[in-house]
Structures are given as structure tokens and as C-alpha cells.
Amino acid sequence: MLSMCFISLISIWLNGLSSLIFCSALWSQC
């Protein structure tokens, strides 16, 4: 049960990290 919570937390963190990288890449193109 705890591992499922941990995995979901990591996936949410990775999702936020990838979106942050995507936004910074878009900003650098402007």
C-alpha cells in the first residue's frame, strides 16, 4: 500500500518535472 503511494508520488513529480523542462524549452525558443 505504501509503495503504491510512493510510486504515484514519483510519477506526479516526474510529470511536473517534464512539463517544467518543456516550458523552459519553449521559453528559450522565443
Coordinates of C-alpha atoms in Angstrom, one line a residue:
M1 CA 0.0 0.0 0.0
L2 CA 2.8 2.4 0.9
S3 CA 4.7 1.5 -2.3
M4 CA 1.7 2.4 -4.4
C5 CA 1.5 5.8 -2.8
F6 CA 5.3 6.3 -3.3
I7 CA 5.0 5.3 -7.0
S8 CA 2.2 7.7 -7.6
L9 CA 4.1 10.4 -5.9
I10 CA 7.1 9.8 -8.1
S11 CA 5.0 9.7 -11.3
I12 CA 3.4 13.1 -10.4
W13 CA 6.9 14.5 -9.6
L14 CA 8.3 13.3 -12.9
N15 CA 5.2 14.6 -14.8
G16 CA 5.8 18.1 -13.2
L17 CA 9.5 17.9 -14.0
S18 CA 8.9 17.1 -17.7
S19 CA 6.3 19.9 -18.0
L20 CA 8.8 22.3 -16.4
I21 CA 11.5 21.2 -18.9
F22 CA 9.0 21.6 -21.8
C23 CA 8.0 25.1 -20.7
S24 CA 11.7 26.2 -20.3
A25 CA 12.4 24.8 -23.8
L26 CA 9.5 26.8 -25.2
W27 CA 10.8 29.9 -23.5
S28 CA 14.3 29.5 -24.9
Q29 CA 12.8 29.4 -28.4
C30 CA 11.2 32.8 -28.0

